[in-house]
XYZ file of C-alpha atoms in Angstrom:
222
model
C -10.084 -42.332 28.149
C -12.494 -39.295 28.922
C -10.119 -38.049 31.250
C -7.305 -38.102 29.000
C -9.663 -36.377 26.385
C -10.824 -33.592 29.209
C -7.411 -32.990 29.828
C -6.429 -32.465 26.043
C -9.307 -30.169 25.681
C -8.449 -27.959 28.416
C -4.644 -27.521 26.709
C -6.174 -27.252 23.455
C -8.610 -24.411 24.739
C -5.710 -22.939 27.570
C -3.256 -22.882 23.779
C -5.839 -20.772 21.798
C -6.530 -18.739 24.993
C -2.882 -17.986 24.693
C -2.695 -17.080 20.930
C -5.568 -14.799 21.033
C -4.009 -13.167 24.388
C -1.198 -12.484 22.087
C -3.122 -11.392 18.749
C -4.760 -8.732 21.329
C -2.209 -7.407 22.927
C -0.409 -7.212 19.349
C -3.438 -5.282 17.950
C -3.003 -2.768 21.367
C 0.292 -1.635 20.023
C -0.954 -1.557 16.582
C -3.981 0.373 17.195
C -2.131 2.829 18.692
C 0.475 3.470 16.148
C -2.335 3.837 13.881
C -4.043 6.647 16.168
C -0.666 8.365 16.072
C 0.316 7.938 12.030
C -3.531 9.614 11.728
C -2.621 12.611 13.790
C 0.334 13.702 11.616
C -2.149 14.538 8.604
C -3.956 16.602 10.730
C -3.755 20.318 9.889
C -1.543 21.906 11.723
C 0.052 19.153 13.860
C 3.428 19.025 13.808
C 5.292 15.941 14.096
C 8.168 15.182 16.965
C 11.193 14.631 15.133
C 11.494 11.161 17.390
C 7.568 10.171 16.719
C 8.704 7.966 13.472
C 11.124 5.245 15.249
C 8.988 5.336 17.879
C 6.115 4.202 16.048
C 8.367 1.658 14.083
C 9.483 0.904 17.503
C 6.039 -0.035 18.652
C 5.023 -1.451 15.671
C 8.189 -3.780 16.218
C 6.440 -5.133 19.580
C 3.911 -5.974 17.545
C 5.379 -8.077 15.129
C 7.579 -9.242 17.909
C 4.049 -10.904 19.524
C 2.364 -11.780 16.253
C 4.927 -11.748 13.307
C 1.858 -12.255 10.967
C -0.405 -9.625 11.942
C -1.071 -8.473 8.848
C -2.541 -4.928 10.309
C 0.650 -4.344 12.107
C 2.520 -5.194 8.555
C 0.617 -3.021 6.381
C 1.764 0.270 8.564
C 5.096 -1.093 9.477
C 5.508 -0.840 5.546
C 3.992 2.241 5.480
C 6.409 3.871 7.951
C 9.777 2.078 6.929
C 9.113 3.837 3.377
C 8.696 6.882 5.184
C 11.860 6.706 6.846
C 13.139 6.455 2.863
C 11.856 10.296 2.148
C 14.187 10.932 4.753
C 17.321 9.309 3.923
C 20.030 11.265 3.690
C 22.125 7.877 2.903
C 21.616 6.079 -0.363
C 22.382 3.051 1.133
C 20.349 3.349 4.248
C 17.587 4.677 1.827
C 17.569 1.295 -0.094
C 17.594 -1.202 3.302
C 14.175 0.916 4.173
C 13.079 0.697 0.541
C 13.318 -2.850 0.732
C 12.353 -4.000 4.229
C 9.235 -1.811 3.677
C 8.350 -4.297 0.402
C 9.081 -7.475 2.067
C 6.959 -6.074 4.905
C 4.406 -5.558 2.009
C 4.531 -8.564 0.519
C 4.280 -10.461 4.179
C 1.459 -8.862 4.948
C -0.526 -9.589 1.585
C 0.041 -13.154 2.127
C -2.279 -12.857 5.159
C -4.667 -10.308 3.231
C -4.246 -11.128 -0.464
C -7.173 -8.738 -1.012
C -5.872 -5.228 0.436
C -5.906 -2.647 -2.380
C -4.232 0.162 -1.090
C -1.026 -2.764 0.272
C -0.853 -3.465 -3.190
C -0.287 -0.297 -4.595
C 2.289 0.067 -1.903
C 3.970 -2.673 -2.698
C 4.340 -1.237 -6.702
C 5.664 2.147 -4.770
C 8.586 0.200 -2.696
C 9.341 -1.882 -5.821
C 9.235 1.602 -8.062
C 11.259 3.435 -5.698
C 14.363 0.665 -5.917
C 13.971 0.134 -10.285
C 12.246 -2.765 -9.693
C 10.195 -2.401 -12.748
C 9.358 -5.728 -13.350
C 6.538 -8.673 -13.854
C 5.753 -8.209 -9.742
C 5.514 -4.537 -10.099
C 2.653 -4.666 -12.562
C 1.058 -7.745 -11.288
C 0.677 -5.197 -7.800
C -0.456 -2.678 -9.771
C -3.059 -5.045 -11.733
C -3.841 -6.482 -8.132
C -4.732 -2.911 -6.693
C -7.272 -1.980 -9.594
C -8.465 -5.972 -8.940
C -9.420 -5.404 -4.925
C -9.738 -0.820 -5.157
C -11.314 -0.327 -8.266
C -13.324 2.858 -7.200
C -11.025 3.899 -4.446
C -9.410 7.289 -5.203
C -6.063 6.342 -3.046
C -5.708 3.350 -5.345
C -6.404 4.886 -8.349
C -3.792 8.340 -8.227
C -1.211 6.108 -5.936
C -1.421 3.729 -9.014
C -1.799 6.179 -11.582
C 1.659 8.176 -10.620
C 3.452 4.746 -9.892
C 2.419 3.180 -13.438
C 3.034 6.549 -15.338
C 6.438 6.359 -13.973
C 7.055 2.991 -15.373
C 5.279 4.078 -18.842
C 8.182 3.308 -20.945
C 8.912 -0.009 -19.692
C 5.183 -0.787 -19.995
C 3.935 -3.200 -22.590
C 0.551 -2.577 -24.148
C -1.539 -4.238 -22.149
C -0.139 -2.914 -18.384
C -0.311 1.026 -20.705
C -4.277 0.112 -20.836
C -3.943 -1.488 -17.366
C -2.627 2.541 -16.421
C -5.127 4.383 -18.572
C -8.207 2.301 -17.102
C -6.718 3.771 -13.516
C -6.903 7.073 -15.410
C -10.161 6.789 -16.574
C -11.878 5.686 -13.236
C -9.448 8.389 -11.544
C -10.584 11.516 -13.907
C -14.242 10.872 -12.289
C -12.772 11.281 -8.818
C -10.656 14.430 -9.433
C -10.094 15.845 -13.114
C -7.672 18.793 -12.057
C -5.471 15.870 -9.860
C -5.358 13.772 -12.796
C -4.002 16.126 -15.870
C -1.612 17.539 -12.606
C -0.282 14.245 -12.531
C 0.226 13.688 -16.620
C 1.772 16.450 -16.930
C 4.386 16.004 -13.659
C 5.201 12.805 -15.876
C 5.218 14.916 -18.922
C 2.257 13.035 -20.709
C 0.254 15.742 -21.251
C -1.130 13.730 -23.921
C -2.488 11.821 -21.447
C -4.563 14.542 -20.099
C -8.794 14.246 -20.197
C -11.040 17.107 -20.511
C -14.161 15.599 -18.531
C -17.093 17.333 -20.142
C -15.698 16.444 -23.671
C -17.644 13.919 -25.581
C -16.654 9.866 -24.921
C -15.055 8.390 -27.599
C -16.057 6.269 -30.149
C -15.423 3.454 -27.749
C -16.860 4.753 -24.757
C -13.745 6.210 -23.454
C -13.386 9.448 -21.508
C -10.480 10.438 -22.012
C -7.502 10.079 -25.374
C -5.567 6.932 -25.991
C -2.316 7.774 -27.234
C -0.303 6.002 -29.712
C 2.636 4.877 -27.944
């Protein structure tokens, strides 16, 4: 009987040995796409034209190891919606629009409580129409997890503002509570942005008085 156990505790330990051989190596690849996708906002650099697939390529070795890695999801979304500012065909523009959200939405089942992944996810939805209850729930989800972070807050401001319309009441104040936090982070960004989605009613004046209900900035009427 002990031997039997011995020997079912060495596989046991020999399997996870395994899995976190993989998860490692996975992270390698993943770690250094990420070193790479940092480099292209430096000033100055300029980007090989083949440096995008071959990140998605290596990011694809990745998942290939560890389909769940949710690190290795996050930027494979990133850069498949990258690949959409480049599209030159509509219908190869859409397949990128959409593998980058279900790349989103696979990796927030692993982290349910990444900020910025949900505001990315609102972007991929945005960018196909998808201006529905899952659009808003990201964009609720974002402000949930990133309440104070200033990528969450403009990324969310410009993606709900573009969906303003279509908005019901409570997702507007949903919007204008981005807003609110947001104009404390970078006025000047802020009334740039209401106005590129002509709401300039939307605009806040910082060192004007808070409203009646503690607001910094207008609420509109519609």
């Amino acid at each position: 009987m002990m031997r039997k156990l011995s020997i079912l505790a060495i596989a046991v330990l020999c399997g996870l040995s395994f899995l976190a051989a993989r998860q490692v190596l996975s992270d390698f690849y993943t770690h250094t796409s990420a070193l790479e996708i940092e480099a292209w906002s430096r000033p100055g650099f300029r980007r090989e034209a083949d440096a995008l697939p071959q990140v998605i390529a290596r990011l694809g070795r990745a998942l290939a190891i560890a389909p769940d890695n949710a690190w290795a999801l996050e930027f494979m979304g990133a850069m498949q919606f990258e690949t959409v500012r480049g599209a030159t065909d509509p219908e190869a523009a859409v397949a990128a629009a959409r593998a980058s959200r279900d790349s989103f939405r696979r990796s927030l089942w692993q982290r349910p409580t990444a900020s910025q992944t949900w505001g990315n996810l609102a972007l991929a939805k945005q960018s196909m129409g998808e201006i529905d209850g899952e659009f808003f729930a990201a964009l609720e989800q974002s402000v949930r997890y990133g309440p104070w972070e200033p990528r969450v807050l403009f990324l969310g401001l410009q993606t709900g503002l573009s969906a303003w319309d279509r908005a019901s009441p409570a997702q507007r104040e949903l919007i204008l509570g981005m807003r609110d936090r947001a104009v404390q982070r970078n006025a000047a960004l802020v009334n740039r942005i209401a106005r590129d989605y002509n709401r300039p009613d939307l605009a806040c004046d910082p060192k004007a008085p808070k409203s009646a209900d503690g607001k910094p900035c207008p609420r509109p009427s519609s």
